[in-house]
């Protein structure tokens, strides 16, 4: 899979996408992540990518020209399955969307910034608008990092069997059960007896029940989905 990210702040993305599991995924050639500086596509003398908005609204708006050039430059090289725009007014991101995106071959993520983006970019180029939550970030870069991270870890071979994404919270609309490591007792709090029993079948049952109970208590919205899909 290949992810191209277009941004005015490449520095913000380089660190989160080039460490640990994402770094290894790229070294193993299971994923390619390319970060492009939008300013490199500006035809303005000062490499500007934004402009004042028509009407009296405050704040700068990302202009069409550099974005069109960036997208067209990438499209000349290959076809893209999705051109995603990160924005707080997009569709709320969830595990289902991450699963869907992980099956694509090439995607572009355009990071929103400033007061917004010229509506014609959205009309002409964008195939999906994504928000990572009902709050406003200073820009779409962290959202793009969240999307890239959650998608790349789902690509077969990226995670080891041990950490397989199939057992993630949310994959079946259930939160994960509690986990423990040594020591077996800490400050008077004991690891549940069942986990020390060695009986895999009973342990699996216990874990599943814990997942269901936790979901019911902490995320009644997810629990409803779980009951609906059972
Ligand atoms: N840009 C600013 N806030 C955002 C959010 N919540 N999700 C995606 N992109 C954003």
XYZ file of N, CA and C and ligand atoms in Angstrom:
700
model
N 0.823 -1.193 0.000
C 0.000 0.000 0.000
C 0.865 1.253 0.000
N 0.392 2.288 -0.690
C 1.142 3.546 -0.730
C 0.240 4.685 -0.240
N 0.774 5.480 0.688
C 0.031 6.639 1.193
C 0.852 7.893 0.897
N 0.269 8.832 0.167
C 0.920 10.120 -0.090
C 0.211 11.180 0.737
N 0.976 11.900 1.536
C 0.370 12.923 2.389
C 0.837 14.302 1.926
N -0.105 15.176 1.661
C 0.220 16.535 1.215
C -0.043 17.484 2.385
N 0.967 18.265 2.742
C 0.879 19.087 3.954
C 1.720 20.353 3.842
N 1.379 21.369 4.641
C 2.261 22.535 4.739
C 3.257 22.368 5.886
N 3.090 21.304 6.676
C 3.987 21.081 7.821
C 4.544 19.655 7.831
N 5.427 19.335 6.864
C 5.952 17.963 6.794
C 6.634 17.529 8.098
N 7.240 18.485 8.801
C 7.977 18.143 10.035
C 7.051 17.496 11.059
N 5.800 17.936 11.069
C 4.857 17.399 12.052
C 4.572 15.918 11.835
N 4.754 15.467 10.597
C 4.402 14.083 10.269
C 5.587 13.140 10.278
N 6.774 13.683 10.062
C 7.923 12.802 9.879
C 8.178 11.918 11.091
N 8.147 12.486 12.276
C 8.439 11.683 13.451
C 7.394 10.589 13.710
N 6.102 10.919 13.795
C 5.146 9.852 14.112
C 5.102 8.717 13.091
N 5.457 9.028 11.835
C 5.321 7.984 10.810
C 6.620 7.226 10.546
N 7.679 7.590 11.232
C 8.968 6.944 10.946
C 9.607 6.297 12.165
N 8.769 5.774 13.048
C 9.273 5.046 14.203
C 8.517 3.745 14.393
N 9.157 2.842 15.146
C 8.491 1.639 15.625
C 7.829 0.836 14.498
N 6.552 0.484 14.689
C 5.885 -0.445 13.769
C 5.747 0.153 12.364
N 5.468 1.453 12.283
C 5.322 2.063 10.953
C 6.653 2.108 10.208
N 7.703 2.317 10.968
C 9.033 2.325 10.356
C 9.353 0.936 9.796
N 9.094 -0.079 10.634
C 9.385 -1.454 10.186
C 8.525 -1.850 8.982
N 7.271 -1.427 8.985
C 6.380 -1.745 7.853
C 6.968 -1.191 6.558
N 7.576 -0.012 6.646
C 8.157 0.595 5.444
C 9.467 -0.099 5.074
N 10.247 -0.460 6.088
C 11.497 -1.181 5.801
C 11.217 -2.535 5.152
N 10.130 -3.169 5.601
C 9.759 -4.483 5.036
C 9.027 -4.338 3.704
N 8.876 -3.110 3.240
C 8.200 -2.806 1.970
C 6.738 -3.225 1.944
N 6.109 -3.257 3.118
C 4.682 -3.572 3.181
C 3.856 -2.302 2.987
N 4.481 -1.177 3.283
C 3.799 0.112 3.097
C 4.825 1.154 2.690
N 4.350 2.097 1.876
C 5.187 3.262 1.537
C 4.421 4.493 1.967
N 5.086 5.357 2.726
C 4.436 6.624 3.096
C 5.313 7.763 2.583
N 4.734 8.604 1.745
C 5.486 9.730 1.179
C 4.854 11.036 1.637
N 5.696 11.917 2.154
C 5.182 13.198 2.648
C 5.620 14.299 1.679
N 4.671 15.105 1.230
C 4.972 16.156 0.243
C 4.661 17.525 0.829
N 5.601 18.446 0.650
C 5.389 19.814 1.114
C 4.580 20.587 0.066
N 3.396 21.017 0.469
C 2.504 21.707 -0.480
C 3.174 22.933 -1.116
N 4.059 23.576 -0.338
C 4.724 24.786 -0.866
C 5.557 24.486 -2.120
N 6.038 23.272 -2.242
C 6.832 22.903 -3.419
C 6.007 22.980 -4.707
N 4.691 23.034 -4.575
C 3.832 23.049 -5.759
C 3.223 24.425 -6.015
N 3.605 25.388 -5.191
C 3.058 26.733 -5.344
C 3.753 27.457 -6.494
N 2.965 28.173 -7.313
C 3.558 28.954 -8.399
C 3.784 30.397 -7.964
N 3.518 30.682 -6.708
C 3.722 32.027 -6.156
C 5.212 32.243 -5.880
N 5.653 33.488 -6.102
C 7.064 33.830 -5.891
C 7.519 33.508 -4.471
N 6.597 33.710 -3.519
C 6.947 33.488 -2.109
C 6.485 32.118 -1.614
N 6.160 31.256 -2.525
C 5.716 29.881 -2.212
C 4.468 29.865 -1.331
N 3.632 30.879 -1.490
C 2.409 30.936 -0.676
C 1.409 29.889 -1.127
N 0.678 29.367 -0.167
C -0.334 28.359 -0.494
C -1.729 28.790 -0.048
N -1.812 29.988 0.583
C -3.113 30.445 1.084
C -3.377 31.868 0.614
N -4.614 32.320 0.818
C -4.975 33.668 0.387
C -6.156 34.151 1.233
N -6.442 35.463 1.142
C -7.586 36.006 1.879
C -8.864 35.427 1.313
N -9.869 35.290 2.184
C -11.115 34.738 1.652
C -12.021 35.838 1.106
N -12.788 35.510 0.080
C -13.805 36.433 -0.414
C -14.810 36.637 0.705
N -15.431 37.785 0.739
C -16.357 38.196 1.796
C -15.558 38.572 3.033
N -16.280 38.845 4.134
C -15.607 39.459 5.266
C -14.989 38.473 6.267
N -15.104 37.164 6.020
C -14.650 36.187 7.015
C -13.187 36.371 7.393
N -12.899 36.089 8.646
C -11.508 36.209 9.110
C -10.751 34.926 8.772
N -9.442 35.056 8.553
C -8.609 33.868 8.363
C -8.329 33.567 6.915
N -7.152 32.944 6.727
C -6.699 32.629 5.373
C -7.302 31.307 4.899
N -7.357 31.180 3.579
C -7.947 29.968 2.991
C -6.921 29.309 2.073
N -6.831 28.003 2.113
C -5.906 27.295 1.215
C -6.414 27.409 -0.220
N -5.521 27.818 -1.106
C -5.913 28.086 -2.492
C -5.880 26.817 -3.345
N -6.577 26.894 -4.494
C -6.699 25.703 -5.348
C -5.377 25.352 -6.055
N -4.689 26.381 -6.587
C -3.557 26.110 -7.499
C -2.524 25.108 -6.964
N -1.912 25.351 -5.777
C -0.869 24.397 -5.346
C -1.418 22.992 -5.112
N -2.650 22.931 -4.628
C -3.246 21.613 -4.331
C -3.499 20.850 -5.629
N -4.037 21.563 -6.614
C -4.283 20.898 -7.904
C -2.969 20.371 -8.476
N -1.931 21.202 -8.402
C -0.641 20.789 -8.980
C -0.078 19.566 -8.231
N -0.192 19.581 -6.908
C 0.318 18.448 -6.119
C -0.422 17.170 -6.489
N -1.738 17.274 -6.536
C -2.546 16.073 -6.831
C -2.282 15.598 -8.260
N -2.245 16.527 -9.205
C -2.024 16.123 -10.601
C -0.635 15.507 -10.787
N 0.358 16.036 -10.084
C 1.715 15.476 -10.185
C 1.706 14.014 -9.721
N 1.019 13.754 -8.619
C 0.956 12.379 -8.109
C 0.142 11.479 -9.035
N -0.971 12.039 -9.526
C -1.847 11.232 -10.384
C -1.196 10.838 -11.704
N -0.210 11.629 -12.135
C 0.487 11.284 -13.384
C 1.255 9.986 -13.215
N 1.657 9.705 -11.988
C 2.492 8.520 -11.723
C 1.675 7.255 -11.497
N 0.465 7.402 -10.948
C -0.327 6.217 -10.607
C -1.784 6.628 -10.368
N -2.662 5.623 -10.329
C -4.070 5.902 -10.002
C -4.255 5.875 -8.491
N -5.145 6.670 -8.005
C -5.439 6.687 -6.566
C -6.867 6.222 -6.291
N -6.995 5.389 -5.262
C -8.321 4.870 -4.891
C -9.134 5.918 -4.136
N -8.452 6.713 -3.324
C -9.148 7.754 -2.563
C -8.258 8.987 -2.445
N -8.874 10.156 -2.469
C -8.178 11.395 -2.113
C -8.924 11.959 -0.902
N -8.262 11.834 0.235
C -8.915 12.131 1.509
C -8.520 13.522 1.982
N -9.477 14.236 2.539
C -9.211 15.547 3.138
C -9.512 15.446 4.631
N -8.534 15.849 5.477
C -8.778 15.800 6.919
C -9.363 17.130 7.380
N -10.529 17.053 8.006
C -11.253 18.271 8.376
C -12.239 17.956 9.507
N -12.413 18.912 10.447
C -13.344 18.615 11.546
C -14.796 18.443 11.087
N -15.131 18.893 9.873
C -16.520 18.673 9.436
C -16.684 17.439 8.547
N -15.650 16.566 8.554
C -15.756 15.322 7.789
C -16.500 14.242 8.547
N -16.569 13.053 7.933
C -17.243 11.910 8.575
C -16.357 11.383 9.704
N -16.960 11.058 10.824
C -16.184 10.599 11.993
C -15.463 9.287 11.687
N -14.175 9.284 11.939
C -13.324 8.127 11.643
C -13.549 7.019 12.669
N -13.554 5.777 12.209
C -13.664 4.655 13.147
C -12.935 3.436 12.580
N -12.954 2.343 13.338
C -12.208 1.143 12.941
C -12.697 0.577 11.610
N -14.007 0.718 11.385
C -14.580 0.200 10.129
C -13.951 0.924 8.932
N -13.821 2.229 9.060
C -13.206 3.011 7.982
C -11.727 2.646 7.831
N -11.050 2.421 8.958
C -9.635 2.011 8.889
C -9.526 0.685 8.144
N -10.415 -0.259 8.447
C -10.399 -1.557 7.749
C -10.591 -1.355 6.247
N -11.554 -0.518 5.893
C -11.842 -0.266 4.469
C -10.613 0.320 3.775
N -10.003 1.319 4.410
C -8.856 1.982 3.769
C -7.661 1.045 3.653
N -7.522 0.111 4.606
C -6.348 -0.772 4.589
C -6.371 -1.715 3.378
N -7.525 -1.819 2.725
C -7.625 -2.695 1.550
C -7.297 -1.955 0.250
N -7.070 -0.652 0.341
C -6.782 0.139 -0.868
C -5.306 0.037 -1.236
N -5.033 0.393 -2.487
C -3.648 0.296 -2.952
C -2.920 1.634 -2.790
N -3.521 2.683 -3.328
C -2.896 4.017 -3.255
C -3.893 5.038 -2.737
N -3.506 5.769 -1.704
C -4.378 6.860 -1.255
C -3.569 8.142 -1.049
N -4.251 9.259 -1.253
C -3.662 10.567 -0.944
C -4.408 11.112 0.271
N -3.663 11.693 1.212
C -4.320 12.429 2.309
C -3.869 13.885 2.212
N -4.826 14.762 2.046
C -4.537 16.193 2.019
C -4.884 16.759 3.395
N -3.885 17.380 4.032
C -4.110 17.908 5.379
C -4.701 19.315 5.299
N -5.803 19.501 5.971
C -6.421 20.825 6.022
C -5.623 21.761 6.909
N -5.779 23.052 6.702
C -5.070 24.036 7.525
C -5.764 25.383 7.443
N -5.266 26.338 8.211
C -5.818 27.691 8.220
C -7.329 27.654 8.485
N -8.033 28.581 7.915
C -9.465 28.695 8.183
C -10.256 27.674 7.357
N -9.586 27.091 6.404
C -10.308 26.149 5.559
C -9.660 26.065 4.206
N -10.379 25.516 3.288
C -9.829 25.246 1.977
C -10.842 25.729 0.944
N -10.366 26.229 -0.167
C -11.290 26.670 -1.215
C -12.246 25.509 -1.549
N -13.537 25.791 -1.483
C -14.546 24.738 -1.670
C -14.345 23.976 -2.979
N -13.751 24.640 -3.981
C -13.597 23.970 -5.284
C -12.611 22.808 -5.226
N -11.669 22.848 -4.260
C -10.780 21.686 -4.084
C -11.629 20.485 -3.668
N -12.541 20.741 -2.726
C -13.396 19.650 -2.241
C -14.296 19.140 -3.367
N -14.843 20.067 -4.127
C -15.757 19.677 -5.208
C -15.030 18.903 -6.309
N -13.805 19.317 -6.609
C -13.130 18.764 -7.791
C -12.304 17.504 -7.507
N -11.666 17.456 -6.347
C -10.655 16.406 -6.154
C -10.926 15.422 -5.019
N -11.598 15.879 -3.982
C -11.677 15.068 -2.758
C -12.747 13.983 -2.880
N -12.379 12.744 -2.515
C -13.361 11.655 -2.584
C -13.884 11.280 -1.196
N -13.181 11.692 -0.150
C -13.602 11.349 1.217
C -13.124 12.422 2.182
N -13.999 12.866 3.066
C -13.612 13.863 4.068
C -13.712 13.217 5.438
N -12.609 13.271 6.187
C -12.568 12.531 7.461
C -12.234 13.459 8.624
N -12.992 13.291 9.716
C -12.674 13.944 10.995
C -12.276 12.843 11.969
N -11.276 13.098 12.803
C -10.904 12.064 13.786
C -11.597 12.289 15.131
N -12.435 13.306 15.246
C -13.157 13.502 16.501
C -13.801 14.874 16.535
N -14.757 15.026 17.432
C -15.488 16.290 17.515
C -14.732 17.319 18.350
N -13.584 17.721 17.848
C -12.787 18.787 18.444
C -11.963 19.360 17.301
N -11.425 20.565 17.506
C -10.706 21.201 16.405
C -9.208 21.230 16.684
N -8.435 20.639 15.781
C -6.970 20.662 15.862
C -6.467 21.889 15.106
N -5.186 22.216 15.300
C -4.658 23.376 14.574
C -4.489 23.064 13.090
N -4.431 21.805 12.752
C -4.320 21.433 11.344
C -4.643 19.960 11.190
N -4.681 19.497 9.946
C -5.067 18.117 9.690
C -3.920 17.114 9.790
N -2.709 17.583 10.140
C -1.547 16.686 10.133
C -1.681 15.553 11.160
N -2.094 15.905 12.366
C -2.208 14.851 13.381
C -3.304 13.861 12.989
N -4.336 14.377 12.361
C -5.398 13.487 11.880
C -4.850 12.550 10.800
N -4.026 13.082 9.899
C -3.437 12.241 8.843
C -2.544 11.178 9.466
N -1.807 11.543 10.520
C -0.939 10.573 11.185
C -1.780 9.468 11.834
N -2.894 9.857 12.438
C -3.793 8.869 13.054
C -4.316 7.900 11.988
N -4.722 8.448 10.858
C -5.275 7.600 9.793
C -4.176 6.655 9.274
N -3.002 7.205 8.960
C -1.921 6.378 8.402
C -1.530 5.271 9.396
N -1.403 5.613 10.657
C -1.012 4.636 11.676
C -2.048 3.517 11.783
N -3.318 3.914 11.897
C -4.366 2.906 12.112
C -4.567 2.030 10.884
N -4.236 2.540 9.701
C -4.415 1.769 8.460
C -3.220 0.835 8.234
N -2.018 1.362 8.395
C -0.816 0.561 8.082
C -0.717 -0.665 8.999
N -1.080 -0.510 10.269
C -0.961 -1.658 11.185
C -1.902 -2.809 10.810
N -2.894 -2.521 9.949
C -3.828 -3.575 9.534
C -3.335 -4.353 8.318
N -2.303 -3.861 7.658
C -1.803 -4.535 6.458
C -1.180 -5.867 6.875
N -1.577 -6.968 6.223
C -1.050 -8.276 6.607
C 0.474 -8.285 6.647
N 1.031 -8.820 7.724
C 2.483 -8.910 7.865
C 3.085 -7.782 8.681
N 2.334 -6.706 8.883
C 2.892 -5.562 9.628
C 2.992 -5.892 11.122
N 1.935 -6.483 11.666
C 1.992 -6.881 13.073
C 2.348 -8.358 13.165
N 3.031 -8.726 14.236
C 3.317 -10.151 14.443
C 2.025 -10.828 14.898
N 1.981 -12.165 14.882
C 0.781 -12.893 15.315
C 0.351 -12.466 16.706
N 1.359 -12.274 17.547
C 1.103 -11.912 18.948
C 0.281 -10.654 19.100
N 0.604 -9.684 18.255
C -0.058 -8.393 18.400
C -1.130 -8.211 17.325
N -1.516 -9.331 16.713
C -2.419 -9.266 15.574
C -3.596 -8.320 15.767
N -3.902 -7.611 14.698
C -4.977 -6.622 14.752
C -6.345 -7.284 14.899
N -6.406 -8.601 14.652
C -7.711 -9.264 14.736
C -8.263 -9.253 16.158
N -7.368 -9.153 17.142
C -7.832 -9.151 18.528
C -7.959 -7.744 19.103
N -7.872 -6.742 18.239
C -7.991 -5.361 18.718
C -9.335 -5.078 19.346
N -9.323 -4.098 20.258
C -10.582 -3.477 20.647
C -11.222 -2.966 19.365
N -12.526 -2.950 19.316
C -13.319 -2.365 18.223
C -13.514 -3.293 17.037
N -12.611 -4.275 16.814
C -12.792 -5.093 15.612
C -14.137 -5.807 15.664
N -14.576 -6.199 16.869
C -15.885 -6.844 16.971
C -16.829 -5.996 17.831
N -16.567 -4.695 17.848
C -17.356 -3.759 18.659
C -17.256 -4.028 20.149
N -16.181 -4.677 20.573
C -15.957 -4.900 22.007
C -14.623 -4.290 22.415
N -14.570 -3.759 23.623
C -13.292 -3.287 24.162
C -12.469 -4.485 24.606
N -11.158 -4.290 24.725
C -10.290 -5.401 25.149
C -10.513 -5.715 26.626
N -10.243 -6.981 27.025
C -10.319 -7.323 28.451
C -9.103 -6.747 29.179
N -9.139 -6.688 30.519
C -7.949 -6.230 31.249
C -6.814 -7.225 31.079
N -5.571 -6.732 31.095
C -4.408 -7.645 31.015
C -3.493 -7.381 32.209
N -2.683 -8.382 32.539
C -1.781 -8.282 33.699
C -0.412 -8.849 33.347
N 0.618 -8.378 34.040
C 1.935 -9.007 33.954
C 2.446 -9.217 35.388
N 3.672 -9.719 35.523
C 4.192 -9.960 36.875
C 4.393 -8.628 37.632
N 4.313 -8.595 38.947
C 4.093 -9.725 39.858
C 2.612 -10.124 39.974
N 2.376 -11.328 40.520
C 1.005 -11.834 40.645
C 0.213 -11.051 41.693
N 0.929 -10.363 42.578
C 0.235 -9.493 43.542
C 1.011 -8.180 43.665
N 0.292 -7.075 43.623
C 0.955 -5.770 43.730
C 0.099 -4.865 44.601
N 0.697 -4.366 45.656
C -0.023 -3.526 46.624
C -1.348 -4.141 47.031
N -1.334 -5.428 47.256
C -2.541 -6.116 47.719
C -3.515 -6.458 46.598
N -3.237 -6.002 45.387
C -4.144 -6.319 44.271
C -3.633 -7.561 43.552
N -4.499 -8.601 43.519
C -4.068 -9.873 42.938
C -4.523 -9.994 41.485
N -3.710 -10.663 40.697
C -4.123 -11.022 39.328
C -5.256 -12.034 39.460
N -6.345 -11.881 38.705
C -7.447 -12.854 38.819
C -6.941 -14.293 38.708
N -7.393 -15.106 39.646
C -6.962 -16.512 39.780
C -7.022 -17.264 38.446
N -8.073 -17.037 37.720
C -8.309 -17.788 36.471
C -7.128 -17.654 35.496
N -6.485 -16.469 35.484
C -5.387 -16.244 34.533
C -4.147 -17.056 34.893
N -4.098 -17.547 36.132
C -2.939 -18.348 36.551
C -3.262 -19.841 36.446
N -4.495 -20.160 36.022
C -4.965 -21.551 36.079
C -4.388 -22.433 34.974
N -3.973 -21.833 33.864
C -3.462 -22.637 32.745
C -4.568 -23.262 31.899
N -5.828 -23.011 32.239
C -6.946 -23.582 31.461
C -7.366 -22.595 30.355
N -6.842 -22.852 29.152
C -7.032 -21.885 28.067
C -8.498 -21.624 27.728
N -9.284 -22.687 27.779
C -10.694 -22.526 27.393
C -11.415 -21.598 28.384
N -11.201 -21.866 29.672
C -11.835 -21.023 30.691
C -11.298 -19.585 30.642
N -10.005 -19.471 30.352
C -9.406 -18.129 30.264
C -10.033 -17.337 29.117
N -10.188 -18.006 27.970
C -10.808 -17.330 26.819
C -12.232 -16.880 27.143
N -12.959 -17.750 27.828
C -14.342 -17.414 28.217
C -14.345 -16.205 29.147
N -13.431 -16.237 30.103
C -13.329 -15.137 31.083
C -13.009 -13.815 30.362
N -12.054 -13.888 29.437
C -11.659 -12.675 28.704
C -12.843 -12.111 27.916
N -13.562 -13.011 27.269
C -14.704 -12.558 26.469
C -15.749 -11.892 27.371
N -16.033 -12.539 28.509
C -17.029 -11.948 29.426
C -16.572 -10.590 29.943
N -15.285 -10.482 30.230
C -14.744 -9.196 30.698
C -14.913 -8.121 29.619
N -14.635 -8.511 28.364
C -14.793 -7.574 27.241
C -16.235 -7.081 27.162
N -17.162 -8.021 27.259
C -18.580 -7.659 27.151
C -18.965 -6.726 28.303
N -18.566 -7.086 29.520
C -18.935 -6.272 30.695
C -18.332 -4.861 30.615
N -17.059 -4.810 30.214
C -16.389 -3.504 30.102
C -17.075 -2.625 29.067
N -17.413 -3.235 27.938
C -18.038 -2.469 26.853
C -19.389 -1.929 27.306
N -20.157 -2.819 27.992
C -21.487 -2.438 28.475
C -21.368 -1.226 29.406
N -20.354 -1.281 30.265
C -20.202 -0.227 31.274
C -19.605 1.062 30.686
N -18.513 0.899 29.902
C -17.762 2.083 29.461
C -18.261 2.678 28.151
N -18.787 1.817 27.262
C -19.195 2.304 25.940
C -20.545 1.719 25.535
N -21.622 2.189 26.209
C -22.950 1.638 25.880
C -23.290 1.753 24.388
N -22.736 2.781 23.714
C -23.004 2.939 22.273
C -22.428 1.771 21.473
N -21.200 1.362 21.833
C -20.563 0.224 21.143
C -21.292 -1.077 21.480
N -21.696 -1.178 22.738
C -22.375 -2.400 23.195
C -23.635 -2.653 22.378
N -24.349 -1.576 22.063
C -25.560 -1.700 21.237
C -25.199 -2.275 19.877
N -24.092 -1.754 19.308
C -23.637 -2.243 17.988
C -23.284 -3.711 18.079
N -22.599 -4.082 19.168
C -22.182 -5.471 19.375
C -23.408 -6.389 19.392
N -24.445 -5.992 20.148
C -25.653 -6.810 20.233
C -26.331 -6.895 18.867
N -26.284 -5.763 18.129
C -26.924 -5.708 16.821
C -26.261 -6.616 15.805
N -24.950 -6.769 15.901
C -24.212 -7.544 14.880
C -24.023 -9.002 15.269
N -24.454 -9.357 16.495
C -24.226 -10.726 16.983
C -25.108 -11.739 16.248
N -8.411 19.321 11.347
C -8.717 20.063 12.443
N -9.420 19.338 13.313
C -9.587 18.102 12.764
C -10.240 16.925 13.193
N -10.882 16.849 14.341
N -10.205 15.857 12.372
C -9.573 15.932 11.184
N -8.943 17.014 10.733
C -8.947 18.091 11.521
